[in-house]
Amino acid sequence: MAKKKQRKPSPPKAKGSVILSANRHQRTYTIADYRLEKPDFSLRQVRVGDTIRYEVKGDLSAPVPPIRDSKYLSKQQCIEIYRWMLLNRKMETALENLYKQGKVVGGVYFGLGQEACSCASAFALQKEDWLGPMIRNQGSLLVRGFSARDIMMQYMAKAGSPTKGRDASSHFGDIQTRNVVAPISTLGDLIPVLAGVALGARLQGRNIAVMTYIGDGGQSTGVTYEGVNFAAVQNLGLVLFVENNLWGYSTPADMQFRVKDLAERAIAYGIPGMIVDGTDACQVYDAAREACERARRGEGPTLIEAKMMRMKGHAIHDAAEYVPKPLFEYWRKRDCISRFENYLVKQKKWLSSLDNAALISDVERVLDEDRDFAVASPMPTPESAAGGVYCQDGCHQIKPKYETPKVRKGTGAAFKQTEAAVHFK
Ligand SMILES: Cc1ncc(C[n+]2csc(CCOP(=O)(O)OP(=O)(O)O)c2C)c(N)n1
Ligand SMILES: [Mg+2]
């Protein structure tokens, strides 16, 4: 019998996060880390009697890192991103005030401290790409073409809002022109949906970038794994931002996962993973741009972990008392807007103090106009509840499966309704 020829083991192929070592007994993977500072502290739970609180352990005194120069952004583009970030923040402040005035119908979620991540990531998308934002990515929506007016009307459930008053928070998108999938509250579910959008484009003969986000908490869900794995296996152009803002509701990231950095998850998916400082717009943009380019070349998904801090509670009802105060102080010094402002005005001198002041007051003017318009605009009529959310008037006739209750005159029900009508007048 002919002796089987012993095959030499082939060197491992570069796949995903790239195997460096060809040593048969050990593999080495790389995770690109764009950060100029690597915060070194952890949070632990301390029980005192019946109460639980969190303590920070580590060095919180490090100096604030500079902004990393972008490999791609021009001076004009940097100023444009800065403007989106300002609009993002000021719009959320306006929403907070509207909520306190009782004008917002549902809750309000804030992306305070995360504006660089939302705005600079969406800035890397091209027209034919798709976006699937989560609740904190209102900046991404602004960059993608929604106005502050749209968003404020949405929160007040106004007739002229993107969902015509049918949803009173962030569940809106635009699948006609802006290529925006509405946020899905079930954490992780946007990932397979966006992967499906990329697959759809592929079937039409195009490779596009599809960008979405997941939090440090939400990335633990099973559907996150299923969605990213599907995109990886199918080589779909998913650009996944894992927004590690250190908290998922009141659970600190240190109690949510065991890996050092969430970007390491990329190794298990067999895709490239990278880490950026989520408070540095240039780092966020560069990583997003490179991931989008890979996607458009048909080279598959990228996982980008953006490290930052949720600077408010989970939503407006949450005062975030459980967050140790020194942590807020540490991240407040790293505020993405004031650092970018400093970079543009003082370091690069791309924006004079005068031009900066003019830019800020222009953003405020736009916001004031949009807020006044949104507040003055009407609520939807009750009859309109039977209409569609996405279809243009007349493009679909969606027949309601229910009807407005008809009350017979002279019955107790009619009496109660009249009373109610008088009461609410
Ligand atoms: C599958 C699923 N489980 C739980 C929730 C409830 N929930 C909504 S937001 C949230 C915390 C999310 O934390 P994280 O993913 O870190 O995002 P962040 O709020 O920090 O942006 C939870 C548990 C949900 N919406 N979906
Ligand atoms: Mg979080």
Short mmCIF file of C-alpha atoms and ligand atoms in Angstrom, two decimals:
data_model
loop_
_atom_site.label_atom_id
_atom_site.label_comp_id
_atom_site.label_asym_id
_atom_site.label_seq_id
_atom_site.Cartn_x
_atom_site.Cartn_y
_atom_site.Cartn_z
CA MET A 1 0.00 0.00 0.00
CA ALA A 2 1.33 3.38 -0.94
CA LYS A 3 2.31 5.38 2.06
CA LYS A 4 0.14 8.45 2.49
CA LYS A 5 2.18 11.55 1.98
CA GLN A 6 2.40 13.57 5.18
CA ARG A 7 1.07 17.03 4.47
CA LYS A 8 2.87 19.94 5.98
CA PRO A 9 0.48 21.98 8.12
CA SER A 10 -0.32 25.14 6.21
CA PRO A 11 0.33 28.39 8.00
CA PRO A 12 -2.83 29.84 9.50
CA LYS A 13 -4.69 32.16 7.18
CA ALA A 14 -5.17 35.75 8.15
CA LYS A 15 -8.82 35.94 9.09
CA GLY A 16 -10.74 38.59 10.95
CA SER A 17 -8.63 40.00 13.72
CA VAL A 18 -5.56 38.54 11.98
CA ILE A 19 -3.39 35.73 13.22
CA LEU A 20 0.15 36.99 13.59
CA SER A 21 2.00 34.00 14.89
CA ALA A 22 2.44 30.95 12.67
CA ASN A 23 3.46 28.91 15.70
CA ARG A 24 1.41 25.69 15.57
CA HIS A 25 0.75 25.69 19.29
CA GLN A 26 -0.13 29.28 19.79
CA ARG A 27 -2.10 31.82 17.88
CA THR A 28 -1.97 35.55 18.32
CA TYR A 29 -4.75 37.92 17.43
CA THR A 30 -4.68 41.66 17.14
CA ILE A 31 -7.21 44.24 18.13
CA ALA A 32 -6.35 47.70 16.80
CA ASP A 33 -6.53 50.30 19.56
CA TYR A 34 -6.69 53.91 18.37
CA ARG A 35 -6.88 55.45 21.84
CA LEU A 36 -4.35 57.91 23.17
CA GLU A 37 -5.35 57.08 26.73
CA LYS A 38 -6.24 53.74 28.26
CA PRO A 39 -8.23 54.40 31.44
CA ASP A 40 -7.21 52.07 34.20
CA PHE A 41 -9.92 51.61 36.79
CA SER A 42 -12.66 49.19 37.68
CA LEU A 43 -15.96 49.27 39.52
CA ARG A 44 -16.92 46.92 42.29
CA GLN A 45 -20.07 46.37 44.21
CA VAL A 46 -20.00 47.04 47.95
CA ARG A 47 -22.75 45.97 50.30
CA VAL A 48 -23.33 48.16 53.34
CA GLY A 49 -26.12 46.71 55.46
CA ASP A 50 -29.13 46.45 53.20
CA THR A 51 -27.85 48.82 50.57
CA ILE A 52 -25.53 48.26 47.67
CA ARG A 53 -23.28 50.82 46.12
CA TYR A 54 -20.46 50.89 43.61
CA GLU A 55 -16.89 51.96 44.23
CA VAL A 56 -14.23 52.92 41.69
CA LYS A 57 -10.81 51.43 42.09
CA GLY A 58 -7.91 52.79 40.09
CA ASP A 59 -6.31 55.96 38.83
CA LEU A 60 -8.75 58.76 38.11
CA SER A 61 -6.15 61.51 38.08
CA ALA A 62 -4.69 60.96 34.60
CA PRO A 63 -4.40 64.06 32.40
CA VAL A 64 -7.00 64.51 29.67
CA PRO A 65 -5.72 63.06 26.38
CA PRO A 66 -5.48 65.15 23.22
CA ILE A 67 -7.68 64.56 20.16
CA ARG A 68 -5.98 62.25 17.67
CA ASP A 69 -5.55 63.90 14.26
CA SER A 70 -7.78 62.26 11.68
CA LYS A 71 -6.16 60.51 8.73
CA TYR A 72 -9.06 61.56 6.54
CA LEU A 73 -11.07 64.53 7.81
CA SER A 74 -10.53 67.99 6.35
CA LYS A 75 -10.77 71.13 8.45
CA GLN A 76 -14.23 71.80 7.02
CA GLN A 77 -15.45 68.29 7.78
CA CYS A 78 -14.20 68.53 11.38
CA ILE A 79 -16.15 71.77 11.83
CA GLU A 80 -19.21 70.13 10.30
CA ILE A 81 -19.06 67.21 12.76
CA TYR A 82 -18.56 69.66 15.65
CA ARG A 83 -21.72 71.48 14.54
CA TRP A 84 -23.73 68.23 14.50
CA MET A 85 -22.46 67.42 17.98
CA LEU A 86 -23.55 70.83 19.27
CA LEU A 87 -26.97 70.45 17.68
CA ASN A 88 -27.26 66.96 19.18
CA ARG A 89 -26.51 68.20 22.69
CA LYS A 90 -28.56 71.37 22.56
CA MET A 91 -31.54 69.51 21.13
CA GLU A 92 -31.44 67.07 24.03
CA THR A 93 -31.31 69.97 26.50
CA ALA A 94 -34.38 71.42 24.76
CA LEU A 95 -36.11 68.03 25.00
CA GLU A 96 -35.34 67.85 28.71
CA ASN A 97 -36.97 71.26 29.19
CA LEU A 98 -40.00 70.24 27.11
CA TYR A 99 -40.34 67.12 29.23
CA LYS A 100 -40.23 69.19 32.42
CA GLN A 101 -42.96 71.42 30.96
CA GLY A 102 -45.14 68.33 30.48
CA LYS A 103 -45.02 68.59 26.69
CA VAL A 104 -43.25 65.31 25.98
CA VAL A 105 -45.63 62.37 25.85
CA GLY A 106 -43.27 59.45 26.64
CA GLY A 107 -39.81 59.30 28.22
CA VAL A 108 -36.62 60.90 26.95
CA TYR A 109 -33.30 59.15 26.48
CA PHE A 110 -30.08 61.11 26.36
CA GLY A 111 -26.79 60.59 24.57
CA LEU A 112 -24.98 63.13 26.77
CA GLY A 113 -21.24 62.47 26.47
CA GLN A 114 -21.79 60.20 23.46
CA GLU A 115 -22.36 62.84 20.78
CA ALA A 116 -18.96 62.26 19.12
CA CYS A 117 -19.77 58.58 18.70
CA SER A 118 -23.21 59.17 17.20
CA CYS A 119 -22.32 62.07 14.91
CA ALA A 120 -18.86 61.07 13.68
CA SER A 121 -19.92 57.48 12.97
CA ALA A 122 -22.95 58.44 10.87
CA PHE A 123 -20.80 61.06 9.11
CA ALA A 124 -18.82 58.19 7.53
CA LEU A 125 -21.90 56.81 5.77
CA GLN A 126 -22.65 57.49 2.12
CA LYS A 127 -26.08 58.06 0.62
CA GLU A 128 -26.68 54.46 -0.44
CA ASP A 129 -25.56 53.06 2.95
CA TRP A 130 -28.02 52.27 5.75
CA LEU A 131 -28.24 53.24 9.40
CA GLY A 132 -29.98 51.55 12.33
CA PRO A 133 -29.68 53.88 15.36
CA MET A 134 -30.43 53.02 18.98
CA ILE A 135 -32.15 55.32 21.47
CA ARG A 136 -29.04 57.36 22.32
CA ASN A 137 -28.03 57.94 18.69
CA GLN A 138 -30.12 61.03 18.03
CA GLY A 139 -26.98 62.68 16.65
CA SER A 140 -26.77 59.95 14.00
CA LEU A 141 -30.36 60.77 12.99
CA LEU A 142 -29.49 64.46 12.64
CA VAL A 143 -26.47 63.66 10.47
CA ARG A 144 -28.62 61.34 8.36
CA GLY A 145 -31.02 64.17 7.56
CA PHE A 146 -33.71 64.29 10.23
CA SER A 147 -34.16 67.77 11.64
CA ALA A 148 -34.31 68.71 15.31
CA ARG A 149 -37.89 69.73 14.48
CA ASP A 150 -38.72 66.16 13.38
CA ILE A 151 -37.24 64.67 16.54
CA MET A 152 -38.89 67.15 18.92
CA MET A 153 -42.28 66.67 17.22
CA GLN A 154 -41.79 62.93 17.54
CA TYR A 155 -41.26 63.15 21.30
CA MET A 156 -44.35 65.32 21.61
CA ALA A 157 -46.33 62.89 19.40
CA LYS A 158 -47.32 65.69 17.02
CA ALA A 159 -49.25 65.07 13.81
CA GLY A 160 -46.33 66.30 11.71
CA SER A 161 -43.78 63.98 13.36
CA PRO A 162 -42.09 61.13 11.47
CA THR A 163 -44.64 58.62 12.87
CA LYS A 164 -47.51 61.15 12.65
CA GLY A 165 -47.93 60.95 16.42
CA ARG A 166 -48.31 57.17 16.55
CA ASP A 167 -45.14 56.60 18.60
CA ALA A 168 -44.11 58.93 21.39
CA SER A 169 -40.40 58.26 21.50
CA SER A 170 -37.58 57.09 19.30
CA HIS A 171 -39.17 54.40 17.15
CA PHE A 172 -39.00 56.06 13.80
CA GLY A 173 -36.95 55.73 10.66
CA ASP A 174 -37.19 56.44 6.96
CA ILE A 175 -36.98 53.54 4.58
CA GLN A 176 -37.93 55.69 1.58
CA THR A 177 -35.19 58.26 1.27
CA ARG A 178 -32.79 58.44 4.21
CA ASN A 179 -32.16 54.68 4.52
CA VAL A 180 -32.78 54.64 8.27
CA VAL A 181 -34.23 51.58 10.01
CA ALA A 182 -36.26 52.54 13.08
CA PRO A 183 -34.65 51.63 16.41
CA ILE A 184 -35.86 48.35 17.89
CA SER A 185 -36.16 48.37 21.67
CA THR A 186 -35.41 44.66 22.01
CA LEU A 187 -31.68 44.93 22.47
CA GLY A 188 -29.63 43.38 19.66
CA ASP A 189 -32.50 42.89 17.22
CA LEU A 190 -31.31 45.66 14.94
CA ILE A 191 -28.18 43.66 14.12
CA PRO A 192 -29.78 40.83 12.12
CA VAL A 193 -32.17 43.35 10.55
CA LEU A 194 -29.27 45.45 9.30
CA ALA A 195 -27.43 42.31 8.20
CA GLY A 196 -30.57 41.51 6.22
CA VAL A 197 -30.48 44.94 4.60
CA ALA A 198 -26.89 44.29 3.50
CA LEU A 199 -27.91 40.87 2.19
CA GLY A 200 -30.77 42.48 0.27
CA ALA A 201 -28.37 44.96 -1.31
CA ARG A 202 -26.02 42.10 -2.17
CA LEU A 203 -28.86 40.28 -3.92
CA GLN A 204 -29.37 43.44 -5.95
CA GLY A 205 -25.73 43.35 -6.92
CA ARG A 206 -24.43 46.03 -4.56
CA ASN A 207 -22.18 46.02 -1.51
CA ILE A 208 -23.15 48.70 0.96
CA ALA A 209 -22.22 49.60 4.53
CA VAL A 210 -24.93 49.04 7.15
CA MET A 211 -24.18 50.70 10.46
CA THR A 212 -25.78 49.99 13.79
CA TYR A 213 -25.04 50.19 17.51
CA ILE A 214 -25.31 48.01 20.59
CA GLY A 215 -24.52 48.83 24.22
CA ASP A 216 -22.22 47.14 26.71
CA GLY A 217 -25.37 45.63 28.22
CA GLY A 218 -27.19 44.76 25.01
CA GLN A 219 -24.19 43.00 23.48
CA SER A 220 -24.78 40.12 25.92
CA THR A 221 -28.00 39.12 24.16
CA GLY A 222 -28.18 35.98 22.07
CA VAL A 223 -29.48 37.81 19.03
CA THR A 224 -26.33 39.96 18.99
CA TYR A 225 -24.25 36.83 18.54
CA GLU A 226 -26.64 35.41 15.93
CA GLY A 227 -26.74 38.65 13.95
CA VAL A 228 -23.00 39.31 13.91
CA ASN A 229 -22.21 35.68 13.20
CA PHE A 230 -24.63 35.66 10.27
CA ALA A 231 -23.07 38.86 8.88
CA ALA A 232 -19.58 37.39 9.37
CA VAL A 233 -20.36 34.10 7.65
CA GLN A 234 -22.12 35.86 4.77
CA ASN A 235 -19.42 38.56 4.52
CA LEU A 236 -22.03 41.30 4.85
CA GLY A 237 -21.01 44.93 5.28
CA LEU A 238 -22.08 45.35 8.90
CA VAL A 239 -20.37 48.13 10.83
CA LEU A 240 -21.20 47.45 14.45
CA PHE A 241 -20.44 50.07 17.06
CA VAL A 242 -20.37 48.55 20.52
CA GLU A 243 -21.01 51.62 22.63
CA ASN A 244 -19.36 50.81 25.90
CA ASN A 245 -20.64 53.63 28.08
CA LEU A 246 -19.85 51.69 31.27
CA TRP A 247 -23.48 51.23 32.33
CA GLY A 248 -26.46 49.17 31.25
CA TYR A 249 -29.26 50.64 33.33
CA SER A 250 -27.65 50.41 36.81
CA THR A 251 -25.32 47.50 35.99
CA PRO A 252 -21.67 48.53 35.58
CA ALA A 253 -19.81 47.12 32.58
CA ASP A 254 -17.47 45.26 34.96
CA MET A 255 -20.43 43.15 36.09
CA GLN A 256 -21.69 42.59 32.56
CA PHE A 257 -18.78 40.82 30.84
CA ARG A 258 -15.50 39.17 31.69
CA VAL A 259 -13.32 40.04 28.67
CA LYS A 260 -11.02 43.02 29.09
CA ASP A 261 -12.35 44.85 26.04
CA LEU A 262 -15.57 44.16 24.19
CA ALA A 263 -13.67 44.48 20.90
CA GLU A 264 -12.23 41.04 21.75
CA ARG A 265 -15.63 39.59 20.86
CA ALA A 266 -14.58 40.18 17.23
CA ILE A 267 -12.02 37.37 17.54
CA ALA A 268 -14.77 34.87 18.26
CA TYR A 269 -16.76 36.06 15.25
CA GLY A 270 -13.69 35.90 13.01
CA ILE A 271 -13.94 39.56 12.02
CA PRO A 272 -11.72 42.61 12.59
CA GLY A 273 -12.19 44.37 15.90
CA MET A 274 -10.94 47.75 17.01
CA ILE A 275 -11.12 50.08 19.97
CA VAL A 276 -11.63 53.81 19.84
CA ASP A 277 -12.03 56.56 22.37
CA GLY A 278 -15.73 57.28 21.89
CA THR A 279 -15.22 60.84 23.10
CA ASP A 280 -12.79 61.61 20.25
CA ALA A 281 -14.71 62.42 17.05
CA CYS A 282 -11.63 61.93 14.84
CA GLN A 283 -10.97 58.41 16.14
CA VAL A 284 -14.61 57.47 15.78
CA TYR A 285 -14.76 58.79 12.22
CA ASP A 286 -11.53 57.13 11.08
CA ALA A 287 -12.58 53.73 12.42
CA ALA A 288 -16.08 54.09 10.94
CA ARG A 289 -14.71 55.15 7.60
CA GLU A 290 -12.29 52.24 7.36
CA ALA A 291 -15.05 49.81 8.37
CA CYS A 292 -17.45 51.31 5.80
CA GLU A 293 -14.82 51.04 3.08
CA ARG A 294 -14.25 47.37 3.92
CA ALA A 295 -18.00 46.86 3.81
CA ARG A 296 -18.34 48.50 0.39
CA ARG A 297 -15.43 46.39 -0.91
CA GLY A 298 -17.45 43.32 0.10
CA GLU A 299 -14.97 42.32 2.81
CA GLY A 300 -17.53 41.82 5.56
CA PRO A 301 -18.28 43.17 9.02
CA THR A 302 -16.20 45.14 11.52
CA LEU A 303 -16.76 45.50 15.25
CA ILE A 304 -15.73 48.82 16.76
CA GLU A 305 -15.81 49.25 20.50
CA ALA A 306 -16.25 52.91 21.43
CA LYS A 307 -15.32 53.60 25.04
CA MET A 308 -17.04 56.46 26.81
CA MET A 309 -19.46 57.15 29.64
CA ARG A 310 -23.22 57.59 29.86
CA MET A 311 -23.29 61.00 31.51
CA LYS A 312 -26.92 60.84 32.63
CA GLY A 313 -29.21 58.14 33.95
CA HIS A 314 -30.73 55.49 31.71
CA ALA A 315 -33.59 57.87 30.83
CA ILE A 316 -35.03 61.07 32.20
CA HIS A 317 -36.66 59.29 35.15
CA ASP A 318 -33.29 57.93 36.39
CA ALA A 319 -31.11 60.27 38.45
CA ALA A 320 -28.17 57.80 38.28
CA GLU A 321 -27.57 57.99 42.04
CA TYR A 322 -25.79 54.63 41.82
CA VAL A 323 -22.92 56.06 39.72
CA PRO A 324 -19.92 57.02 41.88
CA LYS A 325 -19.45 60.78 41.65
CA PRO A 326 -15.69 60.64 40.88
CA LEU A 327 -16.52 58.71 37.71
CA PHE A 328 -18.69 61.56 36.47
CA GLU A 329 -15.91 64.04 37.31
CA TYR A 330 -13.35 61.96 35.41
CA TRP A 331 -15.47 61.79 32.25
CA ARG A 332 -16.73 65.36 32.48
CA LYS A 333 -13.11 66.44 31.94
CA ARG A 334 -13.14 64.29 28.80
CA ASP A 335 -16.30 65.86 27.43
CA CYS A 336 -16.36 65.20 23.69
CA ILE A 337 -17.65 68.64 22.72
CA SER A 338 -15.43 70.84 24.84
CA ARG A 339 -12.37 68.80 23.83
CA PHE A 340 -13.23 69.02 20.15
CA GLU A 341 -13.90 72.75 20.52
CA ASN A 342 -10.53 73.19 22.16
CA TYR A 343 -8.91 71.19 19.34
CA LEU A 344 -10.52 73.29 16.60
CA VAL A 345 -10.19 76.71 18.24
CA LYS A 346 -6.99 76.57 20.30
CA GLN A 347 -4.91 73.71 18.96
CA LYS A 348 -5.54 73.72 15.22
CA LYS A 349 -6.79 77.31 15.01
CA TRP A 350 -9.24 76.15 12.34
CA LEU A 351 -12.02 78.13 13.97
CA SER A 352 -11.55 81.60 15.42
CA SER A 353 -13.25 82.38 18.73
CA LEU A 354 -15.55 84.72 16.85
CA ASP A 355 -16.50 82.12 14.26
CA ASN A 356 -17.04 79.59 17.01
CA ALA A 357 -19.39 81.95 18.85
CA ALA A 358 -21.25 82.61 15.57
CA LEU A 359 -21.54 78.87 14.90
CA ILE A 360 -22.91 78.22 18.39
CA SER A 361 -25.47 81.01 18.15
CA ASP A 362 -26.54 79.79 14.71
CA VAL A 363 -27.16 76.29 16.13
CA GLU A 364 -29.18 77.89 18.95
CA ARG A 365 -31.20 79.95 16.47
CA VAL A 366 -32.08 76.87 14.39
CA LEU A 367 -33.04 75.00 17.54
CA ASP A 368 -35.21 77.82 18.90
CA GLU A 369 -37.09 78.02 15.60
CA ASP A 370 -37.52 74.25 15.43
CA ARG A 371 -38.67 74.00 19.04
CA ASP A 372 -41.21 76.82 18.64
CA PHE A 373 -42.53 75.23 15.45
CA ALA A 374 -42.77 71.80 17.09
CA VAL A 375 -44.54 73.13 20.20
CA ALA A 376 -47.07 75.09 18.12
CA SER A 377 -47.82 72.24 15.71
CA PRO A 378 -51.06 70.26 16.19
CA MET A 379 -51.62 66.87 17.78
CA PRO A 380 -53.01 64.19 15.44
CA THR A 381 -56.76 63.95 15.04
CA PRO A 382 -58.32 60.82 16.61
CA GLU A 383 -59.58 59.65 13.17
CA SER A 384 -56.01 59.62 11.80
CA ALA A 385 -55.09 56.75 14.17
CA ALA A 386 -56.33 54.32 11.54
CA GLY A 387 -53.79 55.58 8.96
CA GLY A 388 -50.38 54.16 8.13
CA VAL A 389 -47.08 55.04 9.76
CA TYR A 390 -44.72 54.73 6.84
CA CYS A 391 -46.81 54.80 3.69
CA GLN A 392 -47.39 58.04 1.89
CA ASP A 393 -50.94 59.31 1.87
CA GLY A 394 -52.91 57.20 -0.55
CA CYS A 395 -50.16 54.70 -1.36
CA HIS A 396 -51.75 52.06 0.85
CA GLN A 397 -55.23 51.82 2.24
CA ILE A 398 -54.75 50.04 5.52
CA LYS A 399 -58.16 49.00 6.72
CA PRO A 400 -58.51 49.28 10.49
CA LYS A 401 -59.60 46.11 12.24
CA TYR A 402 -61.42 48.16 14.81
CA GLU A 403 -63.80 51.07 14.89
CA THR A 404 -64.40 54.06 17.12
CA PRO A 405 -66.92 52.87 19.73
CA LYS A 406 -70.42 54.02 18.88
CA VAL A 407 -72.36 55.08 21.95
CA ARG A 408 -76.14 54.89 21.93
CA LYS A 409 -77.92 57.98 23.22
CA GLY A 410 -79.48 57.72 26.63
CA THR A 411 -77.27 54.95 27.92
CA GLY A 412 -75.07 55.23 30.98
CA ALA A 413 -72.04 54.95 28.70
CA ALA A 414 -73.12 58.01 26.75
CA PHE A 415 -73.59 59.92 29.98
CA LYS A 416 -70.10 59.00 31.15
CA GLN A 417 -68.57 60.00 27.84
CA THR A 418 -70.21 63.43 27.92
CA GLU A 419 -68.96 63.91 31.43
CA ALA A 420 -65.46 62.95 30.34
CA ALA A 421 -65.63 65.28 27.36
CA VAL A 422 -66.62 68.18 29.63
CA HIS A 423 -63.95 67.25 32.10
CA PHE A 424 -61.12 67.29 29.56
CA LYS A 425 -62.20 70.40 27.70
C1 LIG B 1 -33.60 42.00 25.09
C2 LIG B 1 -33.82 43.14 26.03
N1 LIG B 1 -33.58 42.96 27.34
C3 LIG B 1 -33.78 44.00 28.21
C4 LIG B 1 -34.25 45.20 27.76
C5 LIG B 1 -34.49 46.34 28.73
N2 LIG B 1 -33.43 47.34 28.58
C6 LIG B 1 -33.60 48.43 27.81
S1 LIG B 1 -32.24 49.40 27.76
C7 LIG B 1 -31.41 48.39 28.82
C8 LIG B 1 -30.01 48.70 29.23
C9 LIG B 1 -29.14 48.76 28.04
O1 LIG B 1 -27.82 49.00 28.38
P1 LIG B 1 -26.74 49.12 27.25
O2 LIG B 1 -26.92 48.05 26.24
O3 LIG B 1 -25.43 49.21 27.91
O4 LIG B 1 -27.13 50.48 26.51
P2 LIG B 1 -27.12 51.96 27.11
O5 LIG B 1 -28.45 52.18 27.75
O6 LIG B 1 -26.01 52.07 28.07
O7 LIG B 1 -26.94 52.85 25.92
C10 LIG B 1 -32.20 47.29 29.18
C11 LIG B 1 -31.77 46.21 30.09
C12 LIG B 1 -34.52 45.32 26.38
N3 LIG B 1 -34.97 46.47 25.86
N4 LIG B 1 -34.27 44.30 25.53
MG MG B 2 -24.33 50.90 28.31
#
